[in-house]
Amino acid sequence: MIGADAFIEGETMRDEVKAGSLKTWSAGDYFVIGRQLVLMAELLCESADLRAGERVLDVATGSGNLALAAARRFCVVTALDFVPELVEIARARAVAERFEITVEEGDAEDLPYPDGSFDVVLSTLGVMFAPDQHQAARELVRVCRGGGRIGLANWAPDGFVGRLFAVLAGHVPPPPDVPSPLVWGTEESLRDLFAGHSFTLTRRDHVFRAHSATDWIDHYREYFGPVRQTFAALDPPAQQRLTQDLTDLLQADNVARNSTLLLPAAYVEVIIDL
């Protein structure tokens, strides 16, 4: 039996982790980053074989790429995110494209919907960052009807983004006892998270493009929360070392044949049948 002090300590730690996560994803401007990822959302909707009229939930919608992609396929779409600023951007984008999408603020670990509310539950680079991974996976399954499907796009740990997060962690270690979000990009972990359910896994590359390594670093330092927060936690000499480590990573992964930057970033696309 867990004692009261241990329970309170655990709850306090979870609250601190969530508060830190909210601060990270509120930093910068994820909309500027997310608009580069539209194709990933469109491909996931195709792989999930969305049908007109299906009830679709986009968990951790960010700025709404996936919700908009589902709406373009004539689905009845609900989208949820825990960052208030992103919720407002996703709503504004839905209005601009004249879609009736319900966009709400909420937690992927405690979805505010009854069991079996949706035919399809989707997430692109979102739910993988929930601190309590098993709870988040249980919630995805709970709100999806029997016979429905879950579609995910998650960064692969051995790809460019996996190496990027390793570089960041080498300068500012993540909170202890918080599992890496990159485990959502491995077949072994997905079998654990969705035990008892069959799924198909397809490995894809998303290609990042920039004028140069310097341009990429400046862009992500300004707009991408994890990079921005890592730089902010360091003194100037440590920031210079991080810049050099990022430059080395970008140059090593660059496949462009001219002076620009072309970075294939591996991710896995997962369709889970319920």
PDB file of C-alpha atoms in Angstrom:
ATOM      1  CA  MET A   1       0.000   0.000   0.000  1.00  0.00           C
ATOM      2  CA  ILE A   2       1.359   3.417  -0.967  1.00  0.00           C
ATOM      3  CA  GLY A   3       1.710   5.806   1.949  1.00  0.00           C
ATOM      4  CA  ALA A   4       0.120   9.254   1.893  1.00  0.00           C
ATOM      5  CA  ASP A   5       3.487  11.033   1.772  1.00  0.00           C
ATOM      6  CA  ALA A   6       4.670   8.970  -1.203  1.00  0.00           C
ATOM      7  CA  PHE A   7       1.378   9.565  -3.021  1.00  0.00           C
ATOM      8  CA  ILE A   8       1.589  13.316  -2.455  1.00  0.00           C
ATOM      9  CA  GLU A   9       5.211  13.352  -3.573  1.00  0.00           C
ATOM     10  CA  GLY A  10       4.304  11.458  -6.732  1.00  0.00           C
ATOM     11  CA  GLU A  11       1.431  13.809  -7.502  1.00  0.00           C
ATOM     12  CA  THR A  12       3.683  16.828  -6.914  1.00  0.00           C
ATOM     13  CA  MET A  13       6.329  15.416  -9.275  1.00  0.00           C
ATOM     14  CA  ARG A  14       3.734  14.771 -11.995  1.00  0.00           C
ATOM     15  CA  ASP A  15       2.402  18.321 -11.606  1.00  0.00           C
ATOM     16  CA  GLU A  16       5.925  19.715 -11.898  1.00  0.00           C
ATOM     17  CA  VAL A  17       6.622  17.654 -15.011  1.00  0.00           C
ATOM     18  CA  LYS A  18       3.371  18.808 -16.635  1.00  0.00           C
ATOM     19  CA  ALA A  19       4.098  22.424 -15.720  1.00  0.00           C
ATOM     20  CA  GLY A  20       7.563  22.123 -17.254  1.00  0.00           C
ATOM     21  CA  SER A  21       6.125  20.545 -20.380  1.00  0.00           C
ATOM     22  CA  LEU A  22       3.549  23.317 -20.723  1.00  0.00           C
ATOM     23  CA  LYS A  23       6.288  25.932 -20.354  1.00  0.00           C
ATOM     24  CA  THR A  24       8.406  24.243 -23.018  1.00  0.00           C
ATOM     25  CA  TRP A  25       5.650  23.928 -25.603  1.00  0.00           C
ATOM     26  CA  SER A  26       4.373  27.442 -24.884  1.00  0.00           C
ATOM     27  CA  ALA A  27       7.827  28.869 -25.610  1.00  0.00           C
ATOM     28  CA  GLY A  28       8.634  30.108 -29.075  1.00  0.00           C
ATOM     29  CA  ASP A  29       5.875  29.690 -31.657  1.00  0.00           C
ATOM     30  CA  TYR A  30       5.082  26.096 -32.562  1.00  0.00           C
ATOM     31  CA  PHE A  31       2.795  27.227 -35.380  1.00  0.00           C
ATOM     32  CA  VAL A  32       5.887  28.363 -37.292  1.00  0.00           C
ATOM     33  CA  ILE A  33       7.430  24.916 -36.809  1.00  0.00           C
ATOM     34  CA  GLY A  34       4.214  22.972 -37.359  1.00  0.00           C
ATOM     35  CA  ARG A  35       3.470  24.531 -40.727  1.00  0.00           C
ATOM     36  CA  GLN A  36       6.465  22.586 -42.063  1.00  0.00           C
ATOM     37  CA  LEU A  37       4.785  19.318 -41.048  1.00  0.00           C
ATOM     38  CA  VAL A  38       1.525  19.539 -43.012  1.00  0.00           C
ATOM     39  CA  LEU A  39       2.424  16.666 -45.340  1.00  0.00           C
ATOM     40  CA  MET A  40       2.912  14.326 -42.361  1.00  0.00           C
ATOM     41  CA  ALA A  41      -0.666  15.001 -41.231  1.00  0.00           C
ATOM     42  CA  GLU A  42      -2.080  14.476 -44.707  1.00  0.00           C
ATOM     43  CA  LEU A  43      -0.244  11.166 -45.116  1.00  0.00           C
ATOM     44  CA  LEU A  44      -1.478   9.902 -41.741  1.00  0.00           C
ATOM     45  CA  CYS A  45      -5.071  10.652 -42.697  1.00  0.00           C
ATOM     46  CA  GLU A  46      -4.597   8.659 -45.884  1.00  0.00           C
ATOM     47  CA  SER A  47      -3.047   5.737 -44.014  1.00  0.00           C
ATOM     48  CA  ALA A  48      -5.881   5.794 -41.473  1.00  0.00           C
ATOM     49  CA  ASP A  49      -8.302   5.598 -44.423  1.00  0.00           C
ATOM     50  CA  LEU A  50     -10.633   8.279 -43.091  1.00  0.00           C
ATOM     51  CA  ARG A  51     -14.191   8.135 -44.378  1.00  0.00           C
ATOM     52  CA  ALA A  52     -16.639  11.006 -44.743  1.00  0.00           C
ATOM     53  CA  GLY A  53     -18.806  11.402 -41.662  1.00  0.00           C
ATOM     54  CA  GLU A  54     -16.476   9.565 -39.271  1.00  0.00           C
ATOM     55  CA  ARG A  55     -16.004  11.071 -35.815  1.00  0.00           C
ATOM     56  CA  VAL A  56     -12.310  11.909 -35.502  1.00  0.00           C
ATOM     57  CA  LEU A  57     -10.346  13.101 -32.475  1.00  0.00           C
ATOM     58  CA  ASP A  58      -6.956  14.776 -32.930  1.00  0.00           C
ATOM     59  CA  VAL A  59      -5.065  14.505 -29.628  1.00  0.00           C
ATOM     60  CA  ALA A  60      -2.367  17.136 -28.947  1.00  0.00           C
ATOM     61  CA  THR A  61      -3.343  18.940 -32.122  1.00  0.00           C
ATOM     62  CA  GLY A  62      -0.742  21.701 -31.801  1.00  0.00           C
ATOM     63  CA  SER A  63      -1.652  24.311 -34.382  1.00  0.00           C
ATOM     64  CA  GLY A  64      -4.225  22.029 -36.000  1.00  0.00           C
ATOM     65  CA  ASN A  65      -2.537  20.397 -39.002  1.00  0.00           C
ATOM     66  CA  LEU A  66      -4.095  16.992 -38.454  1.00  0.00           C
ATOM     67  CA  ALA A  67      -7.525  18.318 -37.513  1.00  0.00           C
ATOM     68  CA  LEU A  68      -7.636  20.329 -40.729  1.00  0.00           C
ATOM     69  CA  ALA A  69      -6.482  17.341 -42.771  1.00  0.00           C
ATOM     70  CA  ALA A  70      -9.300  15.225 -41.311  1.00  0.00           C
ATOM     71  CA  ALA A  71     -11.846  17.977 -41.959  1.00  0.00           C
ATOM     72  CA  ARG A  72     -10.755  18.102 -45.607  1.00  0.00           C
ATOM     73  CA  ARG A  73     -11.888  14.490 -45.790  1.00  0.00           C
ATOM     74  CA  PHE A  74     -15.379  15.475 -44.570  1.00  0.00           C
ATOM     75  CA  CYS A  75     -14.987  14.001 -41.091  1.00  0.00           C
ATOM     76  CA  VAL A  76     -16.616  15.348 -37.938  1.00  0.00           C
ATOM     77  CA  VAL A  77     -13.519  16.596 -36.140  1.00  0.00           C
ATOM     78  CA  THR A  78     -12.676  17.373 -32.532  1.00  0.00           C
ATOM     79  CA  ALA A  79      -9.182  18.555 -31.616  1.00  0.00           C
ATOM     80  CA  LEU A  80      -7.539  18.976 -28.219  1.00  0.00           C
ATOM     81  CA  ASP A  81      -4.312  20.466 -26.883  1.00  0.00           C
ATOM     82  CA  PHE A  82      -3.041  21.537 -23.463  1.00  0.00           C
ATOM     83  CA  VAL A  83      -1.321  24.734 -24.660  1.00  0.00           C
ATOM     84  CA  PRO A  84      -3.909  27.561 -24.676  1.00  0.00           C
ATOM     85  CA  GLU A  85      -2.069  29.592 -27.314  1.00  0.00           C
ATOM     86  CA  LEU A  86      -2.052  26.645 -29.721  1.00  0.00           C
ATOM     87  CA  VAL A  87      -5.747  25.992 -29.134  1.00  0.00           C
ATOM     88  CA  GLU A  88      -6.479  29.558 -30.227  1.00  0.00           C
ATOM     89  CA  ILE A  89      -4.306  29.202 -33.340  1.00  0.00           C
ATOM     90  CA  ALA A  90      -5.987  25.921 -34.315  1.00  0.00           C
ATOM     91  CA  ARG A  91      -9.412  27.548 -33.886  1.00  0.00           C
ATOM     92  CA  ALA A  92      -8.382  30.504 -36.009  1.00  0.00           C
ATOM     93  CA  ARG A  93      -7.077  28.230 -38.755  1.00  0.00           C
ATOM     94  CA  ALA A  94     -10.333  26.257 -38.775  1.00  0.00           C
ATOM     95  CA  VAL A  95     -12.298  29.481 -39.156  1.00  0.00           C
ATOM     96  CA  ALA A  96      -9.973  30.694 -41.913  1.00  0.00           C
ATOM     97  CA  GLU A  97     -10.531  27.466 -43.858  1.00  0.00           C
ATOM     98  CA  ARG A  98     -14.279  27.541 -43.087  1.00  0.00           C
ATOM     99  CA  PHE A  99     -14.361  24.238 -41.229  1.00  0.00           C
ATOM    100  CA  GLU A 100     -16.583  23.497 -38.253  1.00  0.00           C
ATOM    101  CA  ILE A 101     -13.967  21.889 -36.008  1.00  0.00           C
ATOM    102  CA  THR A 102     -14.394  21.671 -32.248  1.00  0.00           C
ATOM    103  CA  VAL A 103     -11.065  22.715 -30.711  1.00  0.00           C
ATOM    104  CA  GLU A 104     -10.719  22.362 -26.949  1.00  0.00           C
ATOM    105  CA  GLU A 105      -8.127  22.736 -24.227  1.00  0.00           C
ATOM    106  CA  GLY A 106      -7.389  19.460 -22.445  1.00  0.00           C
ATOM    107  CA  ASP A 107      -4.930  16.823 -21.289  1.00  0.00           C
ATOM    108  CA  ALA A 108      -3.998  13.753 -23.367  1.00  0.00           C
ATOM    109  CA  GLU A 109      -3.757  11.764 -20.113  1.00  0.00           C
ATOM    110  CA  ASP A 110      -7.320  12.659 -19.106  1.00  0.00           C
ATOM    111  CA  LEU A 111      -9.398  13.074 -22.242  1.00  0.00           C
ATOM    112  CA  PRO A 112     -12.742  14.753 -21.458  1.00  0.00           C
ATOM    113  CA  TYR A 113     -14.848  12.387 -23.565  1.00  0.00           C
ATOM    114  CA  PRO A 114     -16.980   9.304 -22.817  1.00  0.00           C
ATOM    115  CA  ASP A 115     -15.807   5.824 -23.731  1.00  0.00           C
ATOM    116  CA  GLY A 116     -16.085   5.009 -27.427  1.00  0.00           C
ATOM    117  CA  SER A 117     -16.850   8.575 -28.509  1.00  0.00           C
ATOM    118  CA  PHE A 118     -14.834   8.467 -31.738  1.00  0.00           C
ATOM    119  CA  ASP A 119     -14.427   6.238 -34.779  1.00  0.00           C
ATOM    120  CA  VAL A 120     -10.810   7.298 -35.264  1.00  0.00           C
ATOM    121  CA  VAL A 121      -8.307   8.797 -32.813  1.00  0.00           C
ATOM    122  CA  LEU A 122      -5.209  10.435 -34.268  1.00  0.00           C
ATOM    123  CA  SER A 123      -2.062  12.198 -33.101  1.00  0.00           C
ATOM    124  CA  THR A 124       0.883  13.575 -35.027  1.00  0.00           C
ATOM    125  CA  LEU A 125       4.004  14.209 -32.931  1.00  0.00           C
ATOM    126  CA  GLY A 126       1.750  15.016 -29.997  1.00  0.00           C
ATOM    127  CA  VAL A 127       0.656  12.304 -27.596  1.00  0.00           C
ATOM    128  CA  MET A 128       4.201  10.885 -27.660  1.00  0.00           C
ATOM    129  CA  PHE A 129       5.219  13.788 -25.388  1.00  0.00           C
ATOM    130  CA  ALA A 130       2.711  12.953 -22.628  1.00  0.00           C
ATOM    131  CA  PRO A 131       4.715  12.231 -19.427  1.00  0.00           C
ATOM    132  CA  ASP A 132       2.605   9.224 -18.371  1.00  0.00           C
ATOM    133  CA  GLN A 133       2.848   7.186 -21.538  1.00  0.00           C
ATOM    134  CA  HIS A 134       0.744   4.209 -20.498  1.00  0.00           C
ATOM    135  CA  GLN A 135      -2.036   6.452 -19.229  1.00  0.00           C
ATOM    136  CA  ALA A 136      -2.046   8.391 -22.480  1.00  0.00           C
ATOM    137  CA  ALA A 137      -2.200   5.158 -24.494  1.00  0.00           C
ATOM    138  CA  ARG A 138      -5.085   3.892 -22.326  1.00  0.00           C
ATOM    139  CA  GLU A 139      -6.972   7.125 -22.969  1.00  0.00           C
ATOM    140  CA  LEU A 140      -6.557   6.836 -26.735  1.00  0.00           C
ATOM    141  CA  VAL A 141      -7.992   3.322 -26.609  1.00  0.00           C
ATOM    142  CA  ARG A 142     -10.778   4.262 -24.188  1.00  0.00           C
ATOM    143  CA  VAL A 143     -12.288   7.043 -26.291  1.00  0.00           C
ATOM    144  CA  CYS A 144     -12.091   5.057 -29.543  1.00  0.00           C
ATOM    145  CA  ARG A 145     -15.018   2.746 -30.282  1.00  0.00           C
ATOM    146  CA  GLY A 146     -14.559  -0.975 -30.670  1.00  0.00           C
ATOM    147  CA  GLY A 147     -13.769  -1.689 -34.304  1.00  0.00           C
ATOM    148  CA  GLY A 148     -12.305   1.793 -34.713  1.00  0.00           C
ATOM    149  CA  ARG A 149      -8.688   2.681 -35.233  1.00  0.00           C
ATOM    150  CA  ILE A 150      -5.921   4.821 -33.818  1.00  0.00           C
ATOM    151  CA  GLY A 151      -3.380   6.537 -36.068  1.00  0.00           C
ATOM    152  CA  LEU A 152      -0.080   7.945 -34.833  1.00  0.00           C
ATOM    153  CA  ALA A 153       2.981   9.603 -36.312  1.00  0.00           C
ATOM    154  CA  ASN A 154       5.953   9.494 -33.906  1.00  0.00           C
ATOM    155  CA  TRP A 155       9.594  10.455 -34.296  1.00  0.00           C
ATOM    156  CA  ALA A 156      11.999   7.505 -34.482  1.00  0.00           C
ATOM    157  CA  PRO A 157      14.798   7.490 -31.876  1.00  0.00           C
ATOM    158  CA  ASP A 158      17.442   6.559 -34.452  1.00  0.00           C
ATOM    159  CA  GLY A 159      16.488   9.371 -36.826  1.00  0.00           C
ATOM    160  CA  PHE A 160      17.537  13.004 -37.023  1.00  0.00           C
ATOM    161  CA  VAL A 161      15.056  14.230 -34.397  1.00  0.00           C
ATOM    162  CA  GLY A 162      16.126  11.448 -32.051  1.00  0.00           C
ATOM    163  CA  ARG A 163      19.729  12.608 -32.399  1.00  0.00           C
ATOM    164  CA  LEU A 164      18.615  16.225 -31.957  1.00  0.00           C
ATOM    165  CA  PHE A 165      16.961  15.443 -28.624  1.00  0.00           C
ATOM    166  CA  ALA A 166      20.060  13.513 -27.567  1.00  0.00           C
ATOM    167  CA  VAL A 167      22.196  16.593 -28.229  1.00  0.00           C
ATOM    168  CA  LEU A 168      19.802  18.793 -26.228  1.00  0.00           C
ATOM    169  CA  ALA A 169      19.774  16.280 -23.352  1.00  0.00           C
ATOM    170  CA  GLY A 170      23.560  16.290 -23.337  1.00  0.00           C
ATOM    171  CA  HIS A 171      23.472  19.978 -22.429  1.00  0.00           C
ATOM    172  CA  VAL A 172      20.338  20.117 -20.248  1.00  0.00           C
ATOM    173  CA  PRO A 173      19.312  16.652 -18.970  1.00  0.00           C
ATOM    174  CA  PRO A 174      15.559  15.949 -18.923  1.00  0.00           C
ATOM    175  CA  PRO A 175      13.748  15.448 -15.595  1.00  0.00           C
ATOM    176  CA  PRO A 176      14.657  12.153 -13.902  1.00  0.00           C
ATOM    177  CA  ASP A 177      12.236   9.223 -14.085  1.00  0.00           C
ATOM    178  CA  VAL A 178      10.451  10.677 -17.120  1.00  0.00           C
ATOM    179  CA  PRO A 179      10.617   8.197 -20.014  1.00  0.00           C
ATOM    180  CA  SER A 180      11.794   9.437 -23.376  1.00  0.00           C
ATOM    181  CA  PRO A 181       8.973  10.348 -25.790  1.00  0.00           C
ATOM    182  CA  LEU A 182      11.029   8.661 -28.504  1.00  0.00           C
ATOM    183  CA  VAL A 183      10.021   5.209 -27.269  1.00  0.00           C
ATOM    184  CA  TRP A 184       6.753   5.811 -29.153  1.00  0.00           C
ATOM    185  CA  GLY A 185       8.867   5.403 -32.275  1.00  0.00           C
ATOM    186  CA  THR A 186       9.859   1.790 -31.533  1.00  0.00           C
ATOM    187  CA  GLU A 187       7.858  -1.348 -32.276  1.00  0.00           C
ATOM    188  CA  GLU A 188       8.761  -2.911 -28.916  1.00  0.00           C
ATOM    189  CA  SER A 189       7.395   0.001 -26.892  1.00  0.00           C
ATOM    190  CA  LEU A 190       4.271   0.291 -29.027  1.00  0.00           C
ATOM    191  CA  ARG A 191       3.519  -3.382 -28.379  1.00  0.00           C
ATOM    192  CA  ASP A 192       3.798  -2.649 -24.676  1.00  0.00           C
ATOM    193  CA  LEU A 193       1.695   0.531 -24.802  1.00  0.00           C
ATOM    194  CA  PHE A 194      -1.041  -1.081 -26.906  1.00  0.00           C
ATOM    195  CA  ALA A 195      -0.857  -4.639 -25.626  1.00  0.00           C
ATOM    196  CA  GLY A 196      -3.607  -6.850 -26.991  1.00  0.00           C
ATOM    197  CA  HIS A 197      -4.147  -4.755 -30.134  1.00  0.00           C
ATOM    198  CA  SER A 198      -2.729  -5.382 -33.584  1.00  0.00           C
ATOM    199  CA  PHE A 199      -1.077  -2.611 -35.536  1.00  0.00           C
ATOM    200  CA  THR A 200       0.818  -1.867 -38.703  1.00  0.00           C
ATOM    201  CA  LEU A 201       3.968   0.223 -38.611  1.00  0.00           C
ATOM    202  CA  THR A 202       5.394   2.102 -41.571  1.00  0.00           C
ATOM    203  CA  ARG A 203       8.696   3.925 -41.429  1.00  0.00           C
ATOM    204  CA  ARG A 204       8.827   7.219 -43.305  1.00  0.00           C
ATOM    205  CA  ASP A 205      11.111  10.224 -43.666  1.00  0.00           C
ATOM    206  CA  HIS A 206      10.042  13.807 -43.207  1.00  0.00           C
ATOM    207  CA  VAL A 207      12.507  16.164 -44.868  1.00  0.00           C
ATOM    208  CA  PHE A 208      13.467  19.412 -43.150  1.00  0.00           C
ATOM    209  CA  ARG A 209      14.779  22.151 -45.420  1.00  0.00           C
ATOM    210  CA  ALA A 210      16.697  25.334 -44.637  1.00  0.00           C
ATOM    211  CA  HIS A 211      19.080  27.806 -46.259  1.00  0.00           C
ATOM    212  CA  SER A 212      21.971  26.622 -44.075  1.00  0.00           C
ATOM    213  CA  ALA A 213      22.857  25.067 -40.725  1.00  0.00           C
ATOM    214  CA  THR A 214      23.094  28.545 -39.210  1.00  0.00           C
ATOM    215  CA  ASP A 215      19.655  29.425 -40.556  1.00  0.00           C
ATOM    216  CA  TRP A 216      18.175  26.208 -39.143  1.00  0.00           C
ATOM    217  CA  ILE A 217      19.662  26.809 -35.696  1.00  0.00           C
ATOM    218  CA  ASP A 218      18.493  30.431 -35.607  1.00  0.00           C
ATOM    219  CA  HIS A 219      15.003  29.407 -36.712  1.00  0.00           C
ATOM    220  CA  TYR A 220      14.606  26.609 -34.169  1.00  0.00           C
ATOM    221  CA  ARG A 221      16.204  28.636 -31.384  1.00  0.00           C
ATOM    222  CA  GLU A 222      13.553  31.286 -31.968  1.00  0.00           C
ATOM    223  CA  TYR A 223      10.455  29.171 -32.558  1.00  0.00           C
ATOM    224  CA  PHE A 224      10.849  25.567 -31.289  1.00  0.00           C
ATOM    225  CA  GLY A 225      10.194  25.286 -27.559  1.00  0.00           C
ATOM    226  CA  PRO A 226      12.652  22.465 -26.678  1.00  0.00           C
ATOM    227  CA  VAL A 227      15.548  24.154 -28.490  1.00  0.00           C
ATOM    228  CA  ARG A 228      14.616  27.610 -27.222  1.00  0.00           C
ATOM    229  CA  GLN A 229      14.364  26.422 -23.606  1.00  0.00           C
ATOM    230  CA  THR A 230      17.667  24.553 -23.787  1.00  0.00           C
ATOM    231  CA  PHE A 231      19.514  27.636 -24.986  1.00  0.00           C
ATOM    232  CA  ALA A 232      17.776  29.754 -22.335  1.00  0.00           C
ATOM    233  CA  ALA A 233      19.030  27.448 -19.565  1.00  0.00           C
ATOM    234  CA  LEU A 234      22.704  27.884 -20.564  1.00  0.00           C
ATOM    235  CA  ASP A 235      25.259  30.623 -20.049  1.00  0.00           C
ATOM    236  CA  PRO A 236      26.915  32.160 -23.160  1.00  0.00           C
ATOM    237  CA  PRO A 237      29.915  29.779 -23.326  1.00  0.00           C
ATOM    238  CA  ALA A 238      27.611  26.757 -22.981  1.00  0.00           C
ATOM    239  CA  GLN A 239      25.324  28.213 -25.669  1.00  0.00           C
ATOM    240  CA  GLN A 240      28.312  28.369 -28.003  1.00  0.00           C
ATOM    241  CA  ARG A 241      29.103  24.717 -27.309  1.00  0.00           C
ATOM    242  CA  LEU A 242      25.482  23.760 -27.995  1.00  0.00           C
ATOM    243  CA  THR A 243      25.551  25.729 -31.248  1.00  0.00           C
ATOM    244  CA  GLN A 244      28.656  23.837 -32.324  1.00  0.00           C
ATOM    245  CA  ASP A 245      27.133  20.457 -31.416  1.00  0.00           C
ATOM    246  CA  LEU A 246      23.989  21.300 -33.372  1.00  0.00           C
ATOM    247  CA  THR A 247      26.061  22.475 -36.329  1.00  0.00           C
ATOM    248  CA  ASP A 248      27.999  19.199 -36.312  1.00  0.00           C
ATOM    249  CA  LEU A 249      24.741  17.213 -36.216  1.00  0.00           C
ATOM    250  CA  LEU A 250      23.176  19.171 -39.054  1.00  0.00           C
ATOM    251  CA  GLN A 251      26.250  18.900 -41.240  1.00  0.00           C
ATOM    252  CA  ALA A 252      26.515  15.160 -40.593  1.00  0.00           C
ATOM    253  CA  ASP A 253      22.864  14.537 -41.553  1.00  0.00           C
ATOM    254  CA  ASN A 254      22.688  16.984 -44.455  1.00  0.00           C
ATOM    255  CA  VAL A 255      22.110  15.263 -47.812  1.00  0.00           C
ATOM    256  CA  ALA A 256      21.818  18.407 -49.933  1.00  0.00           C
ATOM    257  CA  ARG A 257      24.142  18.553 -52.908  1.00  0.00           C
ATOM    258  CA  ASN A 258      24.425  22.329 -52.810  1.00  0.00           C
ATOM    259  CA  SER A 259      24.926  24.925 -50.077  1.00  0.00           C
ATOM    260  CA  THR A 260      21.458  24.468 -48.549  1.00  0.00           C
ATOM    261  CA  LEU A 261      20.275  22.075 -45.849  1.00  0.00           C
ATOM    262  CA  LEU A 262      18.230  18.933 -46.542  1.00  0.00           C
ATOM    263  CA  LEU A 263      17.591  16.737 -43.494  1.00  0.00           C
ATOM    264  CA  PRO A 264      15.655  13.434 -43.749  1.00  0.00           C
ATOM    265  CA  ALA A 265      14.075  12.788 -40.334  1.00  0.00           C
ATOM    266  CA  ALA A 266      12.800   9.263 -39.739  1.00  0.00           C
ATOM    267  CA  TYR A 267       9.416   8.742 -38.109  1.00  0.00           C
ATOM    268  CA  VAL A 268       7.011   5.848 -37.747  1.00  0.00           C
ATOM    269  CA  GLU A 269       3.415   5.876 -38.833  1.00  0.00           C
ATOM    270  CA  VAL A 270       1.270   3.502 -36.753  1.00  0.00           C
ATOM    271  CA  ILE A 271      -2.287   2.307 -37.407  1.00  0.00           C
ATOM    272  CA  ILE A 272      -3.802   0.395 -34.478  1.00  0.00           C
ATOM    273  CA  ASP A 273      -6.961  -1.680 -34.968  1.00  0.00           C
ATOM    274  CA  LEU A 274      -9.369  -1.922 -32.048  1.00  0.00           C
TER     275      LEU A 274
END
